[in-house]
Amino acid sequence: MTAIIIIVSWQWLPFALLILLTALQSLDPERKEAARMDGAGPFAMFRFVIFPHLRRAIGVVIMIETIFLLTVVCRNLRNDRRGPGTASTNLAFLIYRFALLEFDVGGASAGGVIAVVLANIVAVFLCAPCPAASKPEQLK
């Protein structure tokens, strides 16, 4: 399981950092300067200026990573054939095993529904309004 986490992190961390870097570079320097002039410290500036600006980029990265992680099957097939049973199974591999190896279409369908529900739960939390962005008067 640790090997799969390292492989996926190595593959997708540069993509996430590139998205966050471009979002950070698109922040208008006048907004940071205005927050400094209003007396905002570094933590208040991050909480009320930088983080709300990065919120959409963070949401995009989390959603893309979640969709990708729900579909990771080949790494389990390639790296964990030697593991103890199904100790490091993810949802996509479980659906694959039920549908194509055990011919259990009902179990595979239930796994697919669970995957869609999980993706929707992540999307609902990512689309919730940011409370820090609605109260810019609390910069101090």
PDB file of C-alpha atoms in Angstrom:
ATOM      1  CA  MET A   1       0.000   0.000   0.000  1.00  0.00           C
ATOM      2  CA  THR A   2       2.852   2.389   0.789  1.00  0.00           C
ATOM      3  CA  ALA A   3       4.376   1.749  -2.614  1.00  0.00           C
ATOM      4  CA  ILE A   4       1.117   2.686  -4.342  1.00  0.00           C
ATOM      5  CA  ILE A   5       0.859   5.916  -2.313  1.00  0.00           C
ATOM      6  CA  ILE A   6       4.428   6.858  -3.233  1.00  0.00           C
ATOM      7  CA  ILE A   7       3.895   6.072  -6.934  1.00  0.00           C
ATOM      8  CA  VAL A   8       0.658   8.068  -7.160  1.00  0.00           C
ATOM      9  CA  SER A   9       2.135  10.991  -5.203  1.00  0.00           C
ATOM     10  CA  TRP A  10       5.222  11.050  -7.411  1.00  0.00           C
ATOM     11  CA  GLN A  11       3.042  11.096 -10.512  1.00  0.00           C
ATOM     12  CA  TRP A  12       0.415  13.680  -9.487  1.00  0.00           C
ATOM     13  CA  LEU A  13       2.150  16.064  -7.041  1.00  0.00           C
ATOM     14  CA  PRO A  14       3.882  18.110  -9.791  1.00  0.00           C
ATOM     15  CA  PHE A  15       0.546  18.588 -11.572  1.00  0.00           C
ATOM     16  CA  ALA A  16      -1.120  19.817  -8.381  1.00  0.00           C
ATOM     17  CA  LEU A  17       1.756  22.149  -7.554  1.00  0.00           C
ATOM     18  CA  LEU A  18       1.740  23.571 -11.076  1.00  0.00           C
ATOM     19  CA  ILE A  19      -1.988  24.369 -10.842  1.00  0.00           C
ATOM     20  CA  LEU A  20      -1.517  25.984  -7.421  1.00  0.00           C
ATOM     21  CA  LEU A  21       1.514  27.956  -8.597  1.00  0.00           C
ATOM     22  CA  THR A  22      -0.344  29.417 -11.564  1.00  0.00           C
ATOM     23  CA  ALA A  23      -3.260  30.344  -9.314  1.00  0.00           C
ATOM     24  CA  LEU A  24      -0.880  31.980  -6.856  1.00  0.00           C
ATOM     25  CA  GLN A  25       0.811  33.937  -9.636  1.00  0.00           C
ATOM     26  CA  SER A  26      -2.548  35.211 -10.863  1.00  0.00           C
ATOM     27  CA  LEU A  27      -3.230  36.932  -7.520  1.00  0.00           C
ATOM     28  CA  ASP A  28      -3.258  40.697  -7.997  1.00  0.00           C
ATOM     29  CA  PRO A  29      -0.378  42.273  -5.999  1.00  0.00           C
ATOM     30  CA  GLU A  30      -2.598  45.256  -5.242  1.00  0.00           C
ATOM     31  CA  ARG A  31      -4.865  43.053  -3.123  1.00  0.00           C
ATOM     32  CA  LYS A  32      -1.910  41.946  -1.002  1.00  0.00           C
ATOM     33  CA  GLU A  33      -0.673  45.518  -0.746  1.00  0.00           C
ATOM     34  CA  ALA A  34      -4.132  46.712   0.325  1.00  0.00           C
ATOM     35  CA  ALA A  35      -4.276  44.019   3.003  1.00  0.00           C
ATOM     36  CA  ARG A  36      -0.833  45.069   4.256  1.00  0.00           C
ATOM     37  CA  MET A  37      -1.950  48.708   4.394  1.00  0.00           C
ATOM     38  CA  ASP A  38      -5.039  47.672   6.365  1.00  0.00           C
ATOM     39  CA  GLY A  39      -2.746  46.105   8.941  1.00  0.00           C
ATOM     40  CA  ALA A  40      -3.110  42.436   8.076  1.00  0.00           C
ATOM     41  CA  GLY A  41      -0.368  40.185   9.365  1.00  0.00           C
ATOM     42  CA  PRO A  42       0.988  37.240   7.402  1.00  0.00           C
ATOM     43  CA  PHE A  43      -1.544  34.750   8.783  1.00  0.00           C
ATOM     44  CA  ALA A  44      -4.507  37.077   8.241  1.00  0.00           C
ATOM     45  CA  MET A  45      -3.286  37.810   4.717  1.00  0.00           C
ATOM     46  CA  PHE A  46      -3.097  34.101   3.973  1.00  0.00           C
ATOM     47  CA  ARG A  47      -6.486  33.375   5.530  1.00  0.00           C
ATOM     48  CA  PHE A  48      -8.468  36.247   4.030  1.00  0.00           C
ATOM     49  CA  VAL A  49      -6.639  37.091   0.778  1.00  0.00           C
ATOM     50  CA  ILE A  50      -4.479  34.240  -0.507  1.00  0.00           C
ATOM     51  CA  PHE A  51      -6.495  31.187   0.552  1.00  0.00           C
ATOM     52  CA  PRO A  52      -9.845  32.448  -0.845  1.00  0.00           C
ATOM     53  CA  HIS A  53      -8.038  33.180  -4.115  1.00  0.00           C
ATOM     54  CA  LEU A  54      -6.569  29.653  -4.202  1.00  0.00           C
ATOM     55  CA  ARG A  55      -9.835  27.997  -3.193  1.00  0.00           C
ATOM     56  CA  ARG A  56     -11.021  27.244  -6.739  1.00  0.00           C
ATOM     57  CA  ALA A  57      -7.632  25.896  -7.780  1.00  0.00           C
ATOM     58  CA  ILE A  58      -7.516  23.682  -4.697  1.00  0.00           C
ATOM     59  CA  GLY A  59     -11.021  22.454  -5.512  1.00  0.00           C
ATOM     60  CA  VAL A  60     -10.033  21.624  -9.089  1.00  0.00           C
ATOM     61  CA  VAL A  61      -6.942  19.735  -7.923  1.00  0.00           C
ATOM     62  CA  ILE A  62      -8.884  17.774  -5.299  1.00  0.00           C
ATOM     63  CA  MET A  63     -11.641  16.877  -7.761  1.00  0.00           C
ATOM     64  CA  ILE A  64      -9.229  15.744 -10.493  1.00  0.00           C
ATOM     65  CA  GLU A  65      -7.179  13.744  -7.982  1.00  0.00           C
ATOM     66  CA  THR A  66     -10.321  12.134  -6.544  1.00  0.00           C
ATOM     67  CA  ILE A  67     -11.561  11.095  -9.978  1.00  0.00           C
ATOM     68  CA  PHE A  68      -8.109   9.717 -10.804  1.00  0.00           C
ATOM     69  CA  LEU A  69      -7.777   7.817  -7.526  1.00  0.00           C
ATOM     70  CA  LEU A  70     -11.167   6.185  -8.051  1.00  0.00           C
ATOM     71  CA  THR A  71      -9.841   4.732 -11.301  1.00  0.00           C
ATOM     72  CA  VAL A  72      -6.425   3.472 -10.206  1.00  0.00           C
ATOM     73  CA  VAL A  73      -6.529  -0.226 -11.029  1.00  0.00           C
ATOM     74  CA  CYS A  74      -3.346  -1.075 -12.879  1.00  0.00           C
ATOM     75  CA  ARG A  75      -1.060  -0.174  -9.983  1.00  0.00           C
ATOM     76  CA  ASN A  76      -2.787  -2.772  -7.821  1.00  0.00           C
ATOM     77  CA  LEU A  77      -2.468  -5.358 -10.554  1.00  0.00           C
ATOM     78  CA  ARG A  78       1.185  -4.533 -11.130  1.00  0.00           C
ATOM     79  CA  ASN A  79       2.456  -3.920  -7.590  1.00  0.00           C
ATOM     80  CA  ASP A  80       0.287  -5.832  -5.149  1.00  0.00           C
ATOM     81  CA  ARG A  81      -0.156  -9.279  -6.617  1.00  0.00           C
ATOM     82  CA  ARG A  82       2.139 -10.520  -3.862  1.00  0.00           C
ATOM     83  CA  GLY A  83       0.228  -8.938  -0.955  1.00  0.00           C
ATOM     84  CA  PRO A  84      -1.750 -10.823   1.674  1.00  0.00           C
ATOM     85  CA  GLY A  85      -5.049 -11.392  -0.096  1.00  0.00           C
ATOM     86  CA  THR A  86      -6.768  -8.112  -0.853  1.00  0.00           C
ATOM     87  CA  ALA A  87      -5.145  -6.082   1.927  1.00  0.00           C
ATOM     88  CA  SER A  88      -4.427  -3.087  -0.288  1.00  0.00           C
ATOM     89  CA  THR A  89      -7.482  -3.021  -2.509  1.00  0.00           C
ATOM     90  CA  ASN A  90      -9.014   0.252  -3.619  1.00  0.00           C
ATOM     91  CA  LEU A  91     -12.556   0.755  -4.855  1.00  0.00           C
ATOM     92  CA  ALA A  92     -11.752   0.576  -8.568  1.00  0.00           C
ATOM     93  CA  PHE A  93      -9.858  -2.695  -8.137  1.00  0.00           C
ATOM     94  CA  LEU A  94     -12.728  -4.077  -6.056  1.00  0.00           C
ATOM     95  CA  ILE A  95     -15.205  -3.256  -8.840  1.00  0.00           C
ATOM     96  CA  TYR A  96     -12.857  -4.853 -11.387  1.00  0.00           C
ATOM     97  CA  ARG A  97     -12.531  -7.988  -9.272  1.00  0.00           C
ATOM     98  CA  PHE A  98     -16.283  -8.323  -8.717  1.00  0.00           C
ATOM     99  CA  ALA A  99     -17.224  -7.680 -12.345  1.00  0.00           C
ATOM    100  CA  LEU A 100     -14.537  -9.461 -14.340  1.00  0.00           C
ATOM    101  CA  LEU A 101     -12.990 -12.060 -12.060  1.00  0.00           C
ATOM    102  CA  GLU A 102     -15.933 -13.208  -9.930  1.00  0.00           C
ATOM    103  CA  PHE A 103     -18.680 -12.339 -12.449  1.00  0.00           C
ATOM    104  CA  ASP A 104     -20.694 -10.633  -9.691  1.00  0.00           C
ATOM    105  CA  VAL A 105     -22.423  -7.859 -11.640  1.00  0.00           C
ATOM    106  CA  GLY A 106     -24.548  -6.815  -8.665  1.00  0.00           C
ATOM    107  CA  GLY A 107     -21.529  -6.308  -6.431  1.00  0.00           C
ATOM    108  CA  ALA A 108     -19.710  -4.404  -9.158  1.00  0.00           C
ATOM    109  CA  SER A 109     -22.767  -2.199  -9.711  1.00  0.00           C
ATOM    110  CA  ALA A 110     -22.967  -1.476  -5.994  1.00  0.00           C
ATOM    111  CA  GLY A 111     -19.275  -0.538  -6.005  1.00  0.00           C
ATOM    112  CA  GLY A 112     -19.840   1.771  -8.966  1.00  0.00           C
ATOM    113  CA  VAL A 113     -22.720   3.470  -7.160  1.00  0.00           C
ATOM    114  CA  ILE A 114     -20.511   3.923  -4.089  1.00  0.00           C
ATOM    115  CA  ALA A 115     -17.797   5.473  -6.275  1.00  0.00           C
ATOM    116  CA  VAL A 116     -20.276   7.942  -7.784  1.00  0.00           C
ATOM    117  CA  VAL A 117     -21.663   8.824  -4.339  1.00  0.00           C
ATOM    118  CA  LEU A 118     -18.146   9.423  -2.995  1.00  0.00           C
ATOM    119  CA  ALA A 119     -17.275  11.651  -5.950  1.00  0.00           C
ATOM    120  CA  ASN A 120     -20.497  13.624  -5.423  1.00  0.00           C
ATOM    121  CA  ILE A 121     -19.787  14.064  -1.710  1.00  0.00           C
ATOM    122  CA  VAL A 122     -16.360  15.469  -2.545  1.00  0.00           C
ATOM    123  CA  ALA A 123     -17.930  17.776  -5.144  1.00  0.00           C
ATOM    124  CA  VAL A 124     -20.529  19.059  -2.643  1.00  0.00           C
ATOM    125  CA  PHE A 125     -17.849  19.938  -0.108  1.00  0.00           C
ATOM    126  CA  LEU A 126     -15.746  21.626  -2.780  1.00  0.00           C
ATOM    127  CA  CYS A 127     -18.675  23.746  -3.989  1.00  0.00           C
ATOM    128  CA  ALA A 128     -19.646  24.988  -0.506  1.00  0.00           C
ATOM    129  CA  PRO A 129     -19.139  28.745  -0.014  1.00  0.00           C
ATOM    130  CA  CYS A 130     -15.947  29.831   1.710  1.00  0.00           C
ATOM    131  CA  PRO A 131     -16.707  31.528   5.069  1.00  0.00           C
ATOM    132  CA  ALA A 132     -13.390  33.414   5.052  1.00  0.00           C
ATOM    133  CA  ALA A 133     -14.184  35.073   1.726  1.00  0.00           C
ATOM    134  CA  SER A 134     -17.478  36.455   3.017  1.00  0.00           C
ATOM    135  CA  LYS A 135     -15.902  38.344   5.976  1.00  0.00           C
ATOM    136  CA  PRO A 136     -13.038  40.477   4.659  1.00  0.00           C
ATOM    137  CA  GLU A 137     -13.443  43.017   7.469  1.00  0.00           C
ATOM    138  CA  GLN A 138     -11.723  40.654   9.945  1.00  0.00           C
ATOM    139  CA  LEU A 139      -8.198  41.224   8.642  1.00  0.00           C
ATOM    140  CA  LYS A 140      -6.643  42.037  12.014  1.00  0.00           C
TER     141      LYS A 140
END
